[in-house]
Amino acid sequence: MNAAQRHARWFLSASVVLAAVVVTVLTVAALVAQGESLDPWWLLAVPAIVLTSAAPLYLDRYDDWLAVGTEFCVLVMLSLALDWPQALSLWIIGVVLAQLVPVARAPRAFDASLSIVCGAVAVAVVSILGTGTSGYREVMVVGAAFTLAFLIDIGVSVLRVHAAEPPDPGSIAARGYEVLTLYGLYVGVTAMGYVSVLLYRAVSPWALLAVLPALAIVLMAVKGLTRERETARRLKVLFETANALHSASTEGEVLAVLDAGVRRLGKSAGSGLRSELPAPGDVRRLFISGDDVYWLVIHGTGGPQAATLRRTEALESIAQQAEEALSRMRMNRDLVDSAERDPLTRLSNRAVFLDTVDEALSAEGGRQSCAILFCDLDGFKRVNDQLGHASGDAALVEIARRLVADLPDDVRVARLGGDEFAILVTASASGAVGLRDRTMDLAAQVGEIVARPMVLDARTIEIATSIGVSWTGTERVSASELLRNADIAMYVAKREGGGRVVVYRAAMGEERVRSLELVDRLRRAIDERRLRVVYQPIVSADEQRLLAVEALARWTEDGEVVSPEEFIPLAEDANLIEPIGELVLDQVCDDLEQLGHALDPDTAIAINLSARQLDSPRFLARIHRAIGLLAPHPLTLEITETETISEEVIESRVMEDLVERGAILAVDDFGVGFSSLERLMRLPVQVLKLDRVFSRDVDTGEEQAAFLTSMLEMASATNLKTVVEGIERRSQVEAVLSDLSARGRRTLALQGYYFGGPMSPATLVRWSGQRARAASLRRR
């Protein structure tokens, strides 16, 4: 309500109240001037007015203005039986008392004033036109007088209401029938007053008692009809609102439907969905939509407690329907969001990213230039294994946040799964050359963003990323092809050591195809058990006695020897390490009878083990079986240091169980991976195998020799046996042993082609026999 509307409403209300005061003053003055005494019998009209005002004529119980008091039936009798000052004075007293002792409606000065004014108009018309009349002329005068009072009552109420809220033309037209219906009820009730006058005139005042039951029945019928129609109307509003809420597709539509529904329920100015605090007399219900707080308001109309309760129940029902509609809408939105976004980082997922790339490729008639950065985090598995998956997830969320925050707004970032991210770069204006320069700049920026240290579980970690780049060229490519090319380039970056950017070339695709074909052939070779096992000796440093043999997998395909450096990484990527380990373990057990001719009972047999195989109950069961089958030869399990053992495996004490069963635990390629000494000391490790990088130049460089010696002394001090790999020359043996203490020599073993390369079981038997004969000759 604006200021002009408030002023108009105030002026109308004040005018009605002033008119009522003037009527009262004139009535009192006329009554004093008349000087006639009033028959005490007529004082009973006052309580009659009070009682009948308790049952006003409503078309519906919620209307603030479509209501006229049934007390007008008493005024009909007073206006025809008494002089106007006496009739009007009793009317004023009854109306005022009815407001002081409210039953049906809240006491309001405006309502009392309007009733006094309307009553004065009716009495004035009857007094002026009805003097000396009778029969049908009197009926017409009474009808005209009280019809005029009805019109003034309804008209002034409408003006007052719509001073605050302009009327809807459609609503006025629709309510014409309702006003006529209310007028019909009003005529019926006021007719009871005229009948009372006729009985009073023809019989006696006591004859009025015969009218009371009929009047009570009429009033009860009117109230019952009013309540029934209002109940039907309220249910219709709730039903139609529920259907509209079910059809709403946006939150704004839900709020609009809710506002319209409450307006229809209240049918009064001020009813509806409001953001401001309701007035004390309003029926209200708090409604929250997201971060917004609203009130559902039916503007205060007073009335009995039962009517207020029905309004409250109706508001609660419509509010619950709206809340269910919003909840359903949010659930559908969440489902759509889940289908389009990565649940952890909230970035776009693979499907949405490919759609975005398709749109970019189709822009400007297919002339749009774009590029993709395919990013894979280096060593991320180590974060999961050492700190747990919760910390790994936190790292992914942080990296996603950095990429979105630091990269330009026109760059699209997605998480493809695991630790893989994809970034779309477009450049429709600058052309292909500009696109390539920008892409390489962004690739360098991505590498710097990811490499920033982050703190997880009170530990500072650094993560690098391998980035593969592909961009559109002269030939048209699809989104999936562009992403696949970037993936291939990323794979090459990984294979070259990681932490670098590699741009896709056509030759890489051919290499990738060969790798995939090789993986498929390797899978078939494993299934057909065409991999063979060879054994390389490990000898003691002091006496060069055979201490162990290492079982190594070898693969020959179509007469071509496939290097382990090539097929082992492929097997790790394709999850074929476990079946290869099972094949090697089975083959070692099958070769045991032949190996027995070359090995002493205490000679160990070593096999290579992937850290992830320690999580496999099936593979652990095979190890337990092999420990028993290979006895008395100890089984050594060599785990490559670059494959970090997870915290779950460490805490499960599965390695301690293997040691208790008789296995020997060794860390292979020590010194080139990511292990810390603190983490190493937590493992039940008995043997360290130093990578060949430490022995390669030990006989030519003093610094290399000193460094290797310090590592060997450290291992000896911690009671760890050590194997130095890559021994190919006698000078290397001499350099290793030259500065080593006696204790260090006792715990040292050597391995390399100087002592013997990988050989078949039959060759190993011959090699062992030759060494035995040579040792025998030396003793002679």
mmCIF file of N, CA and C in Angstrom, residues 560-638:
data_model
loop_
_atom_site.group_PDB
_atom_site.id
_atom_site.type_symbol
_atom_site.label_atom_id
_atom_site.label_comp_id
_atom_site.label_asym_id
_atom_site.label_seq_id
_atom_site.Cartn_x
_atom_site.Cartn_y
_atom_site.Cartn_z
ATOM 1 N N GLU A 560 60.068 -62.846 -31.812
ATOM 2 C CA GLU A 560 60.665 -61.585 -31.365
ATOM 3 C C GLU A 560 60.639 -61.531 -29.846
ATOM 4 N N VAL A 561 61.795 -61.233 -29.245
ATOM 5 C CA VAL A 561 61.879 -61.098 -27.803
ATOM 6 C C VAL A 561 61.399 -59.698 -27.421
ATOM 7 N N VAL A 562 60.343 -59.673 -26.612
ATOM 8 C CA VAL A 562 59.805 -58.389 -26.150
ATOM 9 C C VAL A 562 60.474 -58.067 -24.828
ATOM 10 N N SER A 563 61.134 -56.913 -24.772
ATOM 11 C CA SER A 563 61.891 -56.542 -23.583
ATOM 12 C C SER A 563 60.975 -56.358 -22.371
ATOM 13 N N PRO A 564 61.443 -56.808 -21.188
ATOM 14 C CA PRO A 564 60.652 -56.551 -19.967
ATOM 15 C C PRO A 564 60.426 -55.057 -19.725
ATOM 16 N N GLU A 565 61.410 -54.206 -20.128
ATOM 17 C CA GLU A 565 61.248 -52.767 -19.978
ATOM 18 C C GLU A 565 60.057 -52.247 -20.779
ATOM 19 N N GLU A 566 59.619 -53.027 -21.782
ATOM 20 C CA GLU A 566 58.471 -52.606 -22.590
ATOM 21 C C GLU A 566 57.178 -53.239 -22.107
ATOM 22 N N PHE A 567 57.199 -54.549 -21.857
ATOM 23 C CA PHE A 567 55.904 -55.177 -21.565
ATOM 24 C C PHE A 567 55.503 -55.094 -20.089
ATOM 25 N N ILE A 568 56.471 -54.927 -19.173
ATOM 26 C CA ILE A 568 56.088 -54.816 -17.759
ATOM 27 C C ILE A 568 55.307 -53.516 -17.494
ATOM 28 N N PRO A 569 55.759 -52.321 -17.987
ATOM 29 C CA PRO A 569 54.927 -51.119 -17.808
ATOM 30 C C PRO A 569 53.539 -51.252 -18.449
ATOM 31 N N LEU A 570 53.499 -51.908 -19.624
ATOM 32 C CA LEU A 570 52.201 -52.125 -20.261
ATOM 33 C C LEU A 570 51.312 -52.997 -19.383
ATOM 34 N N ALA A 571 51.909 -54.021 -18.790
ATOM 35 C CA ALA A 571 51.137 -54.901 -17.917
ATOM 36 C C ALA A 571 50.622 -54.164 -16.692
ATOM 37 N N GLU A 572 51.423 -53.238 -16.155
ATOM 38 C CA GLU A 572 50.978 -52.456 -14.996
ATOM 39 C C GLU A 572 49.799 -51.559 -15.365
ATOM 40 N N ASP A 573 49.874 -50.909 -16.531
ATOM 41 C CA ASP A 573 48.786 -50.040 -16.960
ATOM 42 C C ASP A 573 47.514 -50.835 -17.255
ATOM 43 N N ALA A 574 47.662 -52.061 -17.750
ATOM 44 C CA ALA A 574 46.510 -52.875 -18.142
ATOM 45 C C ALA A 574 46.055 -53.817 -17.032
ATOM 46 N N ASN A 575 46.603 -53.648 -15.824
ATOM 47 C CA ASN A 575 46.220 -54.500 -14.682
ATOM 48 C C ASN A 575 46.481 -55.984 -14.961
ATOM 49 N N LEU A 576 47.627 -56.248 -15.607
ATOM 50 C CA LEU A 576 48.004 -57.636 -15.895
ATOM 51 C C LEU A 576 49.143 -58.120 -15.002
ATOM 52 N N ILE A 577 49.566 -57.264 -14.065
ATOM 53 C CA ILE A 577 50.683 -57.642 -13.205
ATOM 54 C C ILE A 577 50.320 -58.833 -12.330
ATOM 55 N N GLU A 578 49.117 -58.844 -11.801
ATOM 56 C CA GLU A 578 48.735 -59.950 -10.918
ATOM 57 C C GLU A 578 48.708 -61.283 -11.650
ATOM 58 N N PRO A 579 48.080 -61.387 -12.832
ATOM 59 C CA PRO A 579 48.143 -62.683 -13.535
ATOM 60 C C PRO A 579 49.562 -63.086 -13.932
ATOM 61 N N ILE A 580 50.423 -62.086 -14.243
ATOM 62 C CA ILE A 580 51.819 -62.430 -14.543
ATOM 63 C C ILE A 580 52.489 -62.981 -13.291
ATOM 64 N N GLY A 581 52.240 -62.334 -12.138
ATOM 65 C CA GLY A 581 52.802 -62.828 -10.884
ATOM 66 C C GLY A 581 52.336 -64.234 -10.569
ATOM 67 N N GLU A 582 51.062 -64.519 -10.812
ATOM 68 C CA GLU A 582 50.555 -65.872 -10.567
ATOM 69 C C GLU A 582 51.226 -66.875 -11.488
ATOM 70 N N LEU A 583 51.416 -66.500 -12.757
ATOM 71 C CA LEU A 583 52.060 -67.407 -13.716
ATOM 72 C C LEU A 583 53.493 -67.696 -13.293
ATOM 73 N N VAL A 584 54.239 -66.635 -12.899
ATOM 74 C CA VAL A 584 55.628 -66.827 -12.474
ATOM 75 C C VAL A 584 55.687 -67.722 -11.242
ATOM 76 N N LEU A 585 54.809 -67.481 -10.299
ATOM 77 C CA LEU A 585 54.804 -68.270 -9.063
ATOM 78 C C LEU A 585 54.513 -69.742 -9.358
ATOM 79 N N ASP A 586 53.547 -69.991 -10.218
ATOM 80 C CA ASP A 586 53.226 -71.375 -10.580
ATOM 81 C C ASP A 586 54.398 -72.037 -11.309
ATOM 82 N N GLN A 587 55.039 -71.265 -12.202
ATOM 83 C CA GLN A 587 56.139 -71.839 -12.975
ATOM 84 C C GLN A 587 57.337 -72.158 -12.076
ATOM 85 N N VAL A 588 57.594 -71.299 -11.092
ATOM 86 C CA VAL A 588 58.687 -71.559 -10.159
ATOM 87 C C VAL A 588 58.434 -72.867 -9.407
ATOM 88 N N CYS A 589 57.195 -73.047 -8.970
ATOM 89 C CA CYS A 589 56.851 -74.293 -8.268
ATOM 90 C C CYS A 589 57.020 -75.498 -9.186
ATOM 91 N N ASP A 590 56.658 -75.337 -10.462
ATOM 92 C CA ASP A 590 56.831 -76.443 -11.412
ATOM 93 C C ASP A 590 58.303 -76.731 -11.685
ATOM 94 N N ASP A 591 59.170 -75.684 -11.640
ATOM 95 C CA ASP A 591 60.600 -75.854 -11.922
ATOM 96 C C ASP A 591 61.379 -76.330 -10.700
ATOM 97 N N LEU A 592 60.711 -76.467 -9.575
ATOM 98 C CA LEU A 592 61.438 -76.739 -8.333
ATOM 99 C C LEU A 592 62.279 -78.010 -8.422
ATOM 100 N N GLU A 593 61.732 -79.043 -9.021
ATOM 101 C CA GLU A 593 62.483 -80.316 -9.073
ATOM 102 C C GLU A 593 63.787 -80.127 -9.829
ATOM 103 N N GLN A 594 63.734 -79.413 -10.937
ATOM 104 C CA GLN A 594 64.948 -79.178 -11.710
ATOM 105 C C GLN A 594 65.883 -78.206 -10.999
ATOM 106 N N LEU A 595 65.306 -77.185 -10.340
ATOM 107 C CA LEU A 595 66.129 -76.217 -9.623
ATOM 108 C C LEU A 595 66.872 -76.879 -8.461
ATOM 109 N N GLY A 596 66.276 -77.950 -7.908
ATOM 110 C CA GLY A 596 66.907 -78.618 -6.777
ATOM 111 C C GLY A 596 68.292 -79.152 -7.100
ATOM 112 N N HIS A 597 68.574 -79.402 -8.385
ATOM 113 C CA HIS A 597 69.913 -79.902 -8.766
ATOM 114 C C HIS A 597 70.950 -78.793 -8.754
ATOM 115 N N ALA A 598 70.498 -77.518 -8.710
ATOM 116 C CA ALA A 598 71.445 -76.408 -8.766
ATOM 117 C C ALA A 598 71.525 -75.638 -7.456
ATOM 118 N N LEU A 599 70.547 -75.794 -6.598
ATOM 119 C CA LEU A 599 70.461 -74.954 -5.410
ATOM 120 C C LEU A 599 70.670 -75.769 -4.146
ATOM 121 N N ASP A 600 71.399 -75.175 -3.203
ATOM 122 C CA ASP A 600 71.496 -75.765 -1.870
ATOM 123 C C ASP A 600 70.165 -75.560 -1.148
ATOM 124 N N PRO A 601 69.903 -76.333 -0.091
ATOM 125 C CA PRO A 601 68.612 -76.210 0.597
ATOM 126 C C PRO A 601 68.333 -74.811 1.146
ATOM 127 N N ASP A 602 69.385 -74.066 1.524
ATOM 128 C CA ASP A 602 69.135 -72.742 2.094
ATOM 129 C C ASP A 602 69.157 -71.638 1.042
ATOM 130 N N THR A 603 69.293 -71.968 -0.233
ATOM 131 C CA THR A 603 69.304 -70.970 -1.301
ATOM 132 C C THR A 603 67.879 -70.462 -1.527
ATOM 133 N N ALA A 604 67.728 -69.151 -1.483
ATOM 134 C CA ALA A 604 66.400 -68.551 -1.621
ATOM 135 C C ALA A 604 66.008 -68.416 -3.091
ATOM 136 N N ILE A 605 64.731 -68.395 -3.327
ATOM 137 C CA ILE A 605 64.173 -68.144 -4.661
ATOM 138 C C ILE A 605 63.358 -66.863 -4.558
ATOM 139 N N ALA A 606 63.725 -65.849 -5.364
ATOM 140 C CA ALA A 606 63.082 -64.524 -5.283
ATOM 141 C C ALA A 606 62.142 -64.314 -6.460
ATOM 142 N N ILE A 607 61.020 -63.753 -6.189
ATOM 143 C CA ILE A 607 60.085 -63.350 -7.250
ATOM 144 C C ILE A 607 59.734 -61.882 -7.036
ATOM 145 N N ASN A 608 59.416 -61.201 -8.138
ATOM 146 C CA ASN A 608 59.022 -59.797 -8.061
ATOM 147 C C ASN A 608 57.525 -59.701 -7.764
ATOM 148 N N LEU A 609 57.201 -58.758 -6.911
ATOM 149 C CA LEU A 609 55.830 -58.615 -6.434
ATOM 150 C C LEU A 609 55.408 -57.158 -6.572
ATOM 151 N N SER A 610 54.187 -56.947 -7.055
ATOM 152 C CA SER A 610 53.637 -55.598 -7.099
ATOM 153 C C SER A 610 52.967 -55.289 -5.763
ATOM 154 N N ALA A 611 53.101 -54.042 -5.321
ATOM 155 C CA ALA A 611 52.516 -53.669 -4.031
ATOM 156 C C ALA A 611 51.011 -53.891 -4.015
ATOM 157 N N ARG A 612 50.370 -53.702 -5.166
ATOM 158 C CA ARG A 612 48.911 -53.864 -5.198
ATOM 159 C C ARG A 612 48.508 -55.327 -5.013
ATOM 160 N N GLN A 613 49.446 -56.267 -5.272
ATOM 161 C CA GLN A 613 49.115 -57.683 -5.087
ATOM 162 C C GLN A 613 48.980 -58.050 -3.608
ATOM 163 N N LEU A 614 49.542 -57.208 -2.738
ATOM 164 C CA LEU A 614 49.385 -57.458 -1.310
ATOM 165 C C LEU A 614 47.950 -57.215 -0.851
ATOM 166 N N ASP A 615 47.162 -56.542 -1.710
ATOM 167 C CA ASP A 615 45.752 -56.320 -1.402
ATOM 168 C C ASP A 615 44.861 -57.444 -1.919
ATOM 169 N N SER A 616 45.442 -58.399 -2.634
ATOM 170 C CA SER A 616 44.655 -59.456 -3.274
ATOM 171 C C SER A 616 44.663 -60.721 -2.421
ATOM 172 N N PRO A 617 43.543 -61.077 -1.816
ATOM 173 C CA PRO A 617 43.486 -62.323 -1.024
ATOM 174 C C PRO A 617 43.819 -63.547 -1.869
ATOM 175 N N ARG A 618 43.412 -63.519 -3.142
ATOM 176 C CA ARG A 618 43.686 -64.670 -4.011
ATOM 177 C C ARG A 618 45.188 -64.850 -4.207
ATOM 178 N N PHE A 619 45.908 -63.729 -4.474
ATOM 179 C CA PHE A 619 47.338 -63.859 -4.698
ATOM 180 C C PHE A 619 48.072 -64.216 -3.404
ATOM 181 N N LEU A 620 47.623 -63.692 -2.291
ATOM 182 C CA LEU A 620 48.246 -64.031 -1.009
ATOM 183 C C LEU A 620 48.086 -65.527 -0.717
ATOM 184 N N ALA A 621 46.928 -66.076 -1.097
ATOM 185 C CA ALA A 621 46.727 -67.514 -0.901
ATOM 186 C C ALA A 621 47.724 -68.313 -1.736
ATOM 187 N N ARG A 622 48.019 -67.851 -2.949
ATOM 188 C CA ARG A 622 49.005 -68.533 -3.789
ATOM 189 C C ARG A 622 50.414 -68.446 -3.175
ATOM 190 N N ILE A 623 50.724 -67.283 -2.565
ATOM 191 C CA ILE A 623 52.035 -67.146 -1.922
ATOM 192 C C ILE A 623 52.149 -68.120 -0.745
ATOM 193 N N HIS A 624 51.098 -68.189 0.056
ATOM 194 C CA HIS A 624 51.114 -69.121 1.197
ATOM 195 C C HIS A 624 51.352 -70.552 0.706
ATOM 196 N N ARG A 625 50.721 -70.899 -0.404
ATOM 197 C CA ARG A 625 50.888 -72.254 -0.952
ATOM 198 C C ARG A 625 52.315 -72.443 -1.453
ATOM 199 N N ALA A 626 52.856 -71.397 -2.133
ATOM 200 C CA ALA A 626 54.210 -71.526 -2.693
ATOM 201 C C ALA A 626 55.252 -71.630 -1.589
ATOM 202 N N ILE A 627 55.044 -70.918 -0.465
ATOM 203 C CA ILE A 627 56.005 -71.009 0.644
ATOM 204 C C ILE A 627 56.134 -72.462 1.109
ATOM 205 N N GLY A 628 55.004 -73.140 1.175
ATOM 206 C CA GLY A 628 55.049 -74.544 1.595
ATOM 207 C C GLY A 628 55.667 -75.443 0.546
ATOM 208 N N LEU A 629 55.352 -75.213 -0.738
ATOM 209 C CA LEU A 629 55.864 -76.081 -1.804
ATOM 210 C C LEU A 629 57.365 -75.901 -2.012
ATOM 211 N N LEU A 630 57.868 -74.657 -1.827
ATOM 212 C CA LEU A 630 59.280 -74.392 -2.107
ATOM 213 C C LEU A 630 60.198 -74.742 -0.943
ATOM 214 N N ALA A 631 59.644 -75.008 0.238
ATOM 215 C CA ALA A 631 60.478 -75.345 1.396
ATOM 216 C C ALA A 631 61.345 -76.576 1.051
ATOM 217 N N PRO A 632 62.616 -76.583 1.475
ATOM 218 C CA PRO A 632 63.233 -75.671 2.460
ATOM 219 C C PRO A 632 63.796 -74.385 1.856
ATOM 220 N N HIS A 633 63.629 -74.178 0.521
ATOM 221 C CA HIS A 633 64.139 -72.944 -0.078
ATOM 222 C C HIS A 633 63.272 -71.767 0.370
ATOM 223 N N PRO A 634 63.858 -70.739 0.988
ATOM 224 C CA PRO A 634 63.055 -69.575 1.399
ATOM 225 C C PRO A 634 62.544 -68.825 0.165
ATOM 226 N N LEU A 635 61.342 -68.306 0.284
ATOM 227 C CA LEU A 635 60.760 -67.509 -0.804
ATOM 228 C C LEU A 635 60.977 -66.032 -0.480
ATOM 229 N N THR A 636 61.696 -65.331 -1.371
ATOM 230 C CA THR A 636 61.932 -63.890 -1.208
ATOM 231 C C THR A 636 60.949 -63.130 -2.095
ATOM 232 N N LEU A 637 60.285 -62.156 -1.503
ATOM 233 C CA LEU A 637 59.308 -61.329 -2.225
ATOM 234 C C LEU A 637 59.916 -59.952 -2.423
ATOM 235 N N GLU A 638 60.228 -59.604 -3.680
ATOM 236 C CA GLU A 638 60.845 -58.325 -4.003
ATOM 237 C C GLU A 638 59.772 -57.331 -4.462
#
